[in-house]
Amino acid sequence: MEIGTRMPCIRLANGWLFRPRSSHPLAALLPTPMTPMYGPAVPALSGAVPETQRGLTTMLSRNPPPFHGEHIGSLLRPSKLLDQRTKFARGEIDRTELTKTEDETIKDALGLQERVGLKLATDGEFRRRSYHSFFYRQLGEISIDTVGGEDAKGGEPGRRAAQPVALINSRVRWTRPINVPDFQFIRAHSGLVPKITIPGPCALHFRGGDAAVLAHAYTDLDEFWDDIVEAFRHELDALGAAGCRYVQIDETAFAKFGDSEVRQWLHARGDDWSALIDKYIAVTNRVLKNAPSDMSIGMHLCRGNRGGQWHSEGGYDEVADRLFNALNIQFYFLEYDTPRAGTFAPLRLVPRHKTVVLGIVSTKTPTVENKAAMMKRVESAARYIELGNLAVSPQCGFASVDTGNPISPVAQEQKLQLIVELARDIWGEA
């Protein structure tokens, strides 16, 4: 089946389903008649969704995230930003000078996302050393990604890296909004929908286990989980109050349970890996239960991305049923760029009201993927889940740590452009 011709918008958001013209070859992959699963039938949207420069209420109400063309969050840091960060660490410049460079380079990153045609924008995570270390360090004397007692760094691309370890030397305490300033900066300097990425509430425990929790800061595990839930609730509430309507939770642990080595590692430290899946789902559901009702929240899963390396391999089979049906999340960003992620078969378990963003373009390698091959990948996934429930993205960010992946800025832009072109060719819009 060829899926390279342009077609009208296909959309499944909060239960609403729109299918292409019956003459289009992909129409057979979508249910008929064109009826929403909840509420009365409505006509399909026509034309592009209008965008305004600041207030995005209209766009979000008609076309809520996730979008058919997505990206995960981090972007390659420009060399001038890395240079300034090094100078700041040496005490050669002050915080004002560093912030000035951050602001300038983030504006450039916003321009990149507008230029390629995305509907969302992140700040590239340019104010962070890694995608999750900044957040957790605002919650206390906590390090989430240490290797050999030091902050994790990139290594030789294409190889399995050491699993990072968490150090918890204080209780988890939310004292002020962490990502609200990032959201406000994006909103002030772009007409795209601001997307805020935060680490998952279970990432800290996955990397340290009960031993790390009880080593210095806690004597009771339930108190730790209560503090985690409270901190994340406060952050989501603060983001919602500021006007943020799109949040991505990076909870990569769920993708790693399919790896026998990871399961052995968990067993060696005294954890039942299957029981951990249930625990992590329960904790995440507690966080989501009272999240702002008008906030679109998705979860990103991957198997490691630091410096083009990876931490685990294995499909979603072991976790799929619980991940898709017991976890009360609206949509998923799933790594699918290599055979390490397994097959698309687990997608058959995704409920009809949820969306999956297929991470089929790699941020680990510089070669730009063939669009026709990527279309075939989407076609393969659509054998297990309705096409209207799908979107596309890279499998992860381009710089999970600030030193980035082994890829050039040119290739990064080409890959983002490819995502947009794929979405437009398949669904009629990105």
Coordinates of C-alpha atoms in Angstrom, one line a residue:
M1 CA 0.0 0.0 0.0
E2 CA 1.4 3.4 -0.9
I3 CA 0.9 6.2 1.5
G4 CA 2.8 9.0 -0.1
T5 CA 0.0 11.1 -1.5
R6 CA -1.4 14.1 0.3
M7 CA -4.7 13.6 2.1
P8 CA -7.2 15.5 4.3
C9 CA -6.7 15.8 8.0
I10 CA -7.0 12.6 10.1
R11 CA -7.4 13.3 13.8
L12 CA -8.2 11.4 17.0
A13 CA -8.1 13.7 19.9
N14 CA -10.1 13.2 23.1
G15 CA -12.2 10.6 21.2
W16 CA -12.9 12.5 18.0
L17 CA -12.0 10.6 14.8
F18 CA -11.8 12.0 11.3
R19 CA -11.0 9.8 8.3
P20 CA -9.7 10.6 4.8
R21 CA -11.8 10.6 1.6
S22 CA -12.9 7.1 0.8
S23 CA -11.0 7.2 -2.4
H24 CA -7.6 7.5 -0.6
P25 CA -5.8 4.2 -0.1
L26 CA -5.4 4.8 3.6
A27 CA -9.1 5.1 4.1
A28 CA -9.3 1.3 4.6
L29 CA -7.1 1.6 7.7
L30 CA -9.6 3.9 9.4
P31 CA -13.0 2.9 10.9
T32 CA -16.3 3.8 9.3
P33 CA -18.5 5.7 9.4
M34 CA -16.8 8.9 10.5
T35 CA -18.3 9.0 13.9
P36 CA -16.7 10.2 17.2
M37 CA -16.5 7.6 19.9
Y38 CA -18.0 10.0 22.4
G39 CA -20.7 12.7 21.6
P40 CA -22.5 13.5 18.4
A41 CA -21.0 13.3 14.9
V42 CA -19.2 16.4 13.8
P43 CA -17.9 17.5 10.4
A44 CA -14.2 17.1 9.6
L45 CA -12.0 20.1 10.0
S46 CA -11.2 21.9 6.7
G47 CA -8.1 23.7 6.0
A48 CA -5.2 24.5 8.4
V49 CA -5.9 25.1 12.0
P50 CA -5.6 28.9 12.7
E51 CA -2.6 30.0 14.8
T52 CA -2.3 33.2 16.7
Q53 CA 1.0 34.7 17.9
R54 CA 0.3 34.5 21.6
G55 CA -3.1 33.2 22.6
L56 CA -3.3 29.6 21.3
T57 CA -6.7 28.8 22.8
T58 CA -8.3 28.3 19.4
M59 CA -5.6 26.1 18.1
L60 CA -5.5 24.0 21.2
S61 CA -9.3 23.6 21.4
R62 CA -9.6 22.5 17.8
N63 CA -6.4 20.5 17.5
P64 CA -5.0 19.5 21.0
P65 CA -1.7 17.7 21.4
P66 CA -0.1 15.5 20.5
F67 CA 0.3 16.7 16.9
H68 CA 0.9 14.4 14.0
G69 CA 4.5 15.8 13.6
E70 CA 6.2 15.9 17.0
H71 CA 9.6 16.1 18.6
I72 CA 10.6 14.9 22.0
G73 CA 12.3 18.0 23.5
S74 CA 16.0 18.5 23.6
L75 CA 18.0 20.0 20.7
L76 CA 21.8 20.2 20.0
R77 CA 23.4 23.0 22.1
P78 CA 25.2 25.6 20.0
S79 CA 28.9 25.7 20.7
K80 CA 28.7 29.3 22.0
L81 CA 26.3 28.1 24.7
L82 CA 28.5 25.2 25.7
D83 CA 31.5 27.6 25.8
Q84 CA 29.6 30.0 28.0
R85 CA 28.5 27.2 30.3
T86 CA 32.1 26.1 30.7
K87 CA 33.2 29.7 31.5
F88 CA 30.4 30.0 34.0
A89 CA 31.5 26.8 35.7
R90 CA 35.0 28.2 36.0
G91 CA 33.7 31.5 37.4
E92 CA 34.8 33.5 34.4
I93 CA 31.3 34.9 33.7
D94 CA 28.3 35.5 35.9
R95 CA 24.8 34.1 35.8
T96 CA 23.5 37.2 33.9
E97 CA 26.0 36.6 31.0
L98 CA 25.1 32.9 30.8
T99 CA 21.3 33.6 30.9
K100 CA 21.8 36.2 28.0
T101 CA 23.4 33.5 25.9
E102 CA 20.7 31.0 26.9
D103 CA 18.0 33.4 25.8
E104 CA 19.7 34.1 22.5
T105 CA 20.2 30.5 21.6
I106 CA 16.7 29.5 22.7
K107 CA 15.3 32.1 20.4
D108 CA 17.2 30.6 17.6
A109 CA 15.9 27.1 18.5
L110 CA 12.4 28.4 18.5
G111 CA 13.0 29.8 15.0
L112 CA 14.3 26.4 13.9
Q113 CA 11.1 24.7 15.0
E114 CA 8.9 27.3 13.3
R115 CA 11.0 27.0 10.1
V116 CA 10.6 23.3 9.8
G117 CA 6.8 23.6 10.3
L118 CA 6.2 22.1 13.7
K119 CA 3.2 23.2 15.7
L120 CA 4.9 22.8 19.0
A121 CA 8.0 24.3 20.5
T122 CA 10.3 23.4 23.4
D123 CA 13.3 25.5 24.5
G124 CA 15.6 22.7 23.5
E125 CA 16.3 22.1 27.2
F126 CA 19.1 24.6 26.7
R127 CA 19.0 25.7 30.4
R128 CA 19.6 22.1 31.6
R129 CA 22.7 19.9 31.8
S130 CA 20.5 16.8 31.2
Y131 CA 16.9 16.2 30.5
H132 CA 16.1 15.3 34.1
S133 CA 19.0 16.4 36.4
F134 CA 17.9 20.0 36.6
F135 CA 14.4 19.2 37.7
Y136 CA 15.4 16.8 40.5
R137 CA 18.1 19.0 41.8
Q138 CA 15.5 21.7 42.4
L139 CA 13.7 19.2 44.7
G140 CA 16.6 18.7 47.1
E141 CA 20.1 17.3 47.4
I142 CA 19.5 14.8 44.7
S143 CA 21.4 13.5 41.8
I144 CA 19.6 11.2 39.4
D145 CA 22.2 10.4 36.7
T146 CA 25.6 9.5 38.3
V147 CA 28.0 7.0 36.9
G148 CA 30.9 6.2 39.1
G149 CA 29.9 8.9 41.5
E150 CA 30.0 11.7 38.9
D151 CA 27.5 13.2 36.5
A152 CA 26.8 11.0 33.6
K153 CA 28.5 12.0 30.3
G154 CA 28.3 10.9 26.7
G155 CA 30.5 8.0 25.6
E156 CA 31.2 6.0 22.5
P157 CA 28.1 6.1 20.3
G158 CA 26.2 3.0 19.4
R159 CA 27.2 1.0 22.5
R160 CA 25.4 0.0 25.6
A161 CA 26.2 2.5 28.4
A162 CA 26.3 2.0 32.1
Q163 CA 22.9 2.4 33.8
P164 CA 23.0 5.7 35.7
V165 CA 22.5 5.6 39.5
A166 CA 20.6 8.0 41.7
L167 CA 21.8 9.6 45.0
I168 CA 19.2 10.8 47.4
N169 CA 20.7 12.9 50.2
S170 CA 17.6 14.9 51.3
R171 CA 13.9 14.6 51.3
V172 CA 12.0 15.5 48.1
R173 CA 10.6 19.0 48.5
W174 CA 8.9 21.3 45.9
T175 CA 9.5 24.9 47.0
R176 CA 8.9 26.9 43.8
P177 CA 7.8 26.5 40.2
I178 CA 10.6 24.8 38.3
N179 CA 9.6 25.0 34.6
V180 CA 7.1 27.9 34.6
P181 CA 9.8 30.4 33.5
D182 CA 10.7 28.1 30.6
F183 CA 7.1 28.0 29.5
Q184 CA 6.7 31.8 29.8
F185 CA 9.8 32.4 27.7
I186 CA 8.6 30.1 24.9
R187 CA 5.2 31.7 24.9
A188 CA 6.7 35.2 24.8
H189 CA 8.9 34.4 21.9
S190 CA 7.0 32.0 19.7
G191 CA 3.6 31.5 18.2
L192 CA 3.9 27.7 18.5
V193 CA 2.3 25.7 21.3
P194 CA 4.8 25.6 24.2
K195 CA 5.6 22.0 25.3
I196 CA 7.3 21.5 28.7
T197 CA 9.2 18.3 29.3
I198 CA 9.6 17.0 32.9
P199 CA 11.2 13.7 34.2
G200 CA 8.9 11.0 35.4
P201 CA 7.9 10.7 39.1
C202 CA 9.4 7.1 39.3
A203 CA 12.7 7.8 37.5
L204 CA 14.5 8.6 40.8
H205 CA 13.5 5.3 42.4
F206 CA 14.2 3.2 39.3
R207 CA 17.8 4.5 39.3
G208 CA 18.4 4.1 43.0
G209 CA 15.9 1.6 44.4
D210 CA 14.8 1.3 48.0
A211 CA 18.5 1.4 49.1
A212 CA 19.0 4.9 47.7
V213 CA 15.8 6.1 49.3
L214 CA 16.6 4.7 52.7
A215 CA 20.3 5.4 52.7
H216 CA 20.2 9.0 54.0
A217 CA 16.9 10.9 53.6
Y218 CA 14.1 8.5 54.5
T219 CA 13.2 5.8 57.0
D220 CA 9.8 5.0 55.3
L221 CA 9.2 4.3 51.6
D222 CA 5.6 5.5 51.7
E223 CA 6.8 9.0 52.9
F224 CA 9.1 9.1 49.9
W225 CA 6.3 8.3 47.5
D226 CA 4.0 10.8 49.1
D227 CA 6.7 13.5 48.7
I228 CA 7.2 12.6 45.1
V229 CA 3.5 12.8 44.3
E230 CA 3.1 16.1 46.2
A231 CA 6.1 17.6 44.3
F232 CA 4.9 16.6 40.9
R233 CA 1.3 17.8 41.7
H234 CA 2.6 21.2 42.7
E235 CA 4.7 21.5 39.5
L236 CA 1.8 20.5 37.2
D237 CA -0.5 22.9 39.1
A238 CA 2.0 25.8 38.8
L239 CA 2.4 25.1 35.1
G240 CA -1.4 25.0 34.6
A241 CA -1.9 28.2 36.5
A242 CA 0.7 29.9 34.3
G243 CA -1.3 28.8 31.2
C244 CA 0.7 25.7 30.1
R245 CA -1.5 23.2 28.3
Y246 CA 1.1 20.7 27.0
V247 CA 3.4 18.6 29.2
Q248 CA 5.5 15.5 28.4
I249 CA 6.6 13.2 31.2
D250 CA 9.8 11.3 30.5
E251 CA 9.4 8.0 32.3
T252 CA 11.9 5.8 30.5
A253 CA 11.8 3.0 33.1
F254 CA 8.8 1.4 31.5
A255 CA 10.6 0.7 28.2
K256 CA 13.5 -1.0 30.1
F257 CA 11.5 -3.7 31.8
G258 CA 11.7 -5.8 28.6
D259 CA 15.4 -6.2 28.9
S260 CA 16.6 -9.4 30.7
E261 CA 19.8 -7.7 31.9
V262 CA 17.8 -4.9 33.5
R263 CA 15.4 -7.4 35.2
Q264 CA 18.5 -9.2 36.6
W265 CA 19.9 -5.9 37.8
L266 CA 16.6 -5.1 39.6
H267 CA 16.5 -8.6 41.1
A268 CA 20.0 -8.3 42.4
R269 CA 19.1 -5.1 44.3
G270 CA 16.0 -6.8 45.8
D271 CA 13.3 -5.6 43.5
D272 CA 10.5 -7.6 41.8
W273 CA 10.5 -6.0 38.4
S274 CA 6.8 -6.9 37.7
A275 CA 5.7 -5.5 41.0
L276 CA 7.7 -2.3 40.2
I277 CA 5.6 -1.9 37.0
D278 CA 2.4 -1.9 39.1
K279 CA 3.9 0.4 41.7
Y280 CA 5.1 2.9 39.1
I281 CA 1.7 2.9 37.4
A282 CA 0.0 3.5 40.7
V283 CA 2.3 6.4 41.6
T284 CA 2.0 8.0 38.2
N285 CA -1.8 7.7 38.4
R286 CA -1.8 9.5 41.7
V287 CA 0.2 12.4 40.1
L288 CA -2.2 12.5 37.2
K289 CA -5.4 12.2 39.2
N290 CA -5.5 15.9 40.1
A291 CA -3.6 17.4 37.2
P292 CA -5.2 20.4 35.5
S293 CA -8.2 19.0 33.4
D294 CA -7.3 21.1 30.4
M295 CA -3.7 20.0 30.2
S296 CA -2.6 17.5 27.6
I297 CA -0.1 15.1 29.3
G298 CA 1.8 12.4 27.4
M299 CA 4.5 10.0 28.4
H300 CA 7.8 9.4 26.6
L301 CA 9.5 6.1 26.8
C302 CA 13.0 5.2 25.5
R303 CA 15.9 2.9 26.2
G304 CA 18.6 5.4 26.7
N305 CA 20.0 8.1 24.5
R306 CA 23.0 9.7 26.2
G307 CA 25.6 10.6 23.6
G308 CA 24.2 8.2 21.1
Q309 CA 24.4 5.3 23.5
W310 CA 21.7 3.1 24.9
H311 CA 20.9 1.5 28.2
S312 CA 18.6 -1.4 27.4
E313 CA 16.9 -3.5 24.6
G314 CA 13.7 -5.5 24.3
G315 CA 10.2 -4.8 23.2
Y316 CA 7.1 -3.5 25.0
D317 CA 5.5 -6.9 25.4
E318 CA 6.2 -7.4 29.1
V319 CA 4.7 -4.1 30.0
A320 CA 2.2 -3.3 27.2
D321 CA -1.1 -4.4 28.7
R322 CA -0.6 -2.5 32.0
L323 CA 1.2 0.4 30.4
F324 CA -1.6 1.1 27.9
N325 CA -4.7 0.1 30.0
A326 CA -3.8 0.7 33.7
L327 CA -1.9 3.9 33.3
N328 CA -4.2 6.9 33.0
I329 CA -2.1 8.8 30.5
Q330 CA -3.6 10.3 27.4
F331 CA -0.8 9.5 24.9
Y332 CA 2.6 7.8 24.5
F333 CA 5.8 8.7 22.7
L334 CA 7.4 5.3 22.0
E335 CA 10.9 4.6 20.8
Y336 CA 10.8 2.5 17.6
D337 CA 13.9 3.5 15.6
T338 CA 15.8 0.2 15.9
P339 CA 15.0 -3.5 16.4
R340 CA 15.9 -3.0 20.1
A341 CA 12.4 -1.7 20.6
G342 CA 10.7 -4.9 19.3
T343 CA 7.7 -5.1 17.0
F344 CA 4.6 -3.0 16.7
A345 CA 2.5 -6.0 17.9
P346 CA 2.0 -4.6 21.4
L347 CA 0.1 -1.6 19.9
R348 CA -2.9 -3.9 19.5
L349 CA -3.5 -3.4 23.2
V350 CA -3.8 0.4 23.0
P351 CA -7.3 1.5 23.8
R352 CA -9.1 3.3 21.0
H353 CA -9.2 6.6 23.0
K354 CA -5.4 6.9 23.3
T355 CA -2.7 8.0 20.8
V356 CA 0.7 6.7 20.1
V357 CA 3.5 8.8 18.7
L358 CA 5.9 6.5 16.8
G359 CA 9.6 7.4 17.4
I360 CA 10.8 6.1 14.1
V361 CA 13.5 8.7 13.2
S362 CA 16.7 8.2 15.1
T363 CA 18.6 11.0 16.9
K364 CA 21.5 8.6 17.6
T365 CA 22.8 8.5 14.0
P366 CA 23.6 11.2 11.5
T367 CA 22.1 9.5 8.4
V368 CA 18.7 11.0 7.5
E369 CA 16.1 8.3 7.1
N370 CA 14.3 7.6 3.8
K371 CA 10.8 9.0 3.8
A372 CA 9.3 6.1 1.8
A373 CA 10.8 3.6 4.3
M374 CA 9.4 5.6 7.2
M375 CA 6.0 5.6 5.6
K376 CA 6.2 1.8 5.4
R377 CA 6.9 1.8 9.1
V378 CA 3.8 3.8 9.8
E379 CA 1.8 1.4 7.6
S380 CA 3.1 -1.6 9.5
A381 CA 2.1 0.0 12.8
A382 CA -1.4 0.7 11.4
R383 CA -2.0 -3.0 11.2
Y384 CA -2.3 -3.0 15.0
I385 CA -3.7 0.4 15.8
E386 CA -5.9 2.8 13.8
L387 CA -4.0 5.3 11.7
G388 CA -5.9 8.2 13.3
N389 CA -4.4 7.2 16.7
L390 CA -0.9 7.6 15.4
A391 CA 1.7 10.4 15.0
V392 CA 5.4 10.4 14.3
S393 CA 8.5 11.8 16.0
P394 CA 12.2 11.1 16.6
Q395 CA 12.7 8.3 19.1
C396 CA 14.2 10.7 21.7
G397 CA 15.8 14.2 22.0
F398 CA 18.9 15.2 20.1
A399 CA 20.8 16.0 23.3
S400 CA 19.7 14.1 26.5
V401 CA 22.9 15.6 28.0
D402 CA 24.2 19.0 27.0
T403 CA 27.1 17.6 25.0
G404 CA 24.6 16.1 22.5
N405 CA 24.4 13.1 20.2
P406 CA 26.8 12.4 17.3
I407 CA 24.8 14.3 14.8
S408 CA 25.2 17.7 13.1
P409 CA 22.9 20.7 13.3
V410 CA 22.2 20.3 9.6
A411 CA 21.1 16.6 10.1
Q412 CA 19.0 17.6 13.1
E413 CA 17.1 20.1 11.0
Q414 CA 16.7 17.6 8.2
K415 CA 15.3 15.0 10.5
L416 CA 12.8 17.4 12.0
Q417 CA 11.8 18.5 8.5
L418 CA 11.4 14.8 7.6
I419 CA 9.0 14.4 10.6
V420 CA 6.9 17.3 9.4
E421 CA 6.8 16.0 5.8
L422 CA 5.8 12.6 6.9
A423 CA 2.9 13.9 8.9
R424 CA 1.7 16.1 6.1
D425 CA 2.0 13.4 3.5
I426 CA 0.2 10.8 5.7
W427 CA -2.4 12.9 7.7
G428 CA -2.5 16.2 5.7
E429 CA -1.0 18.3 8.5
A430 CA 1.8 18.2 11.0

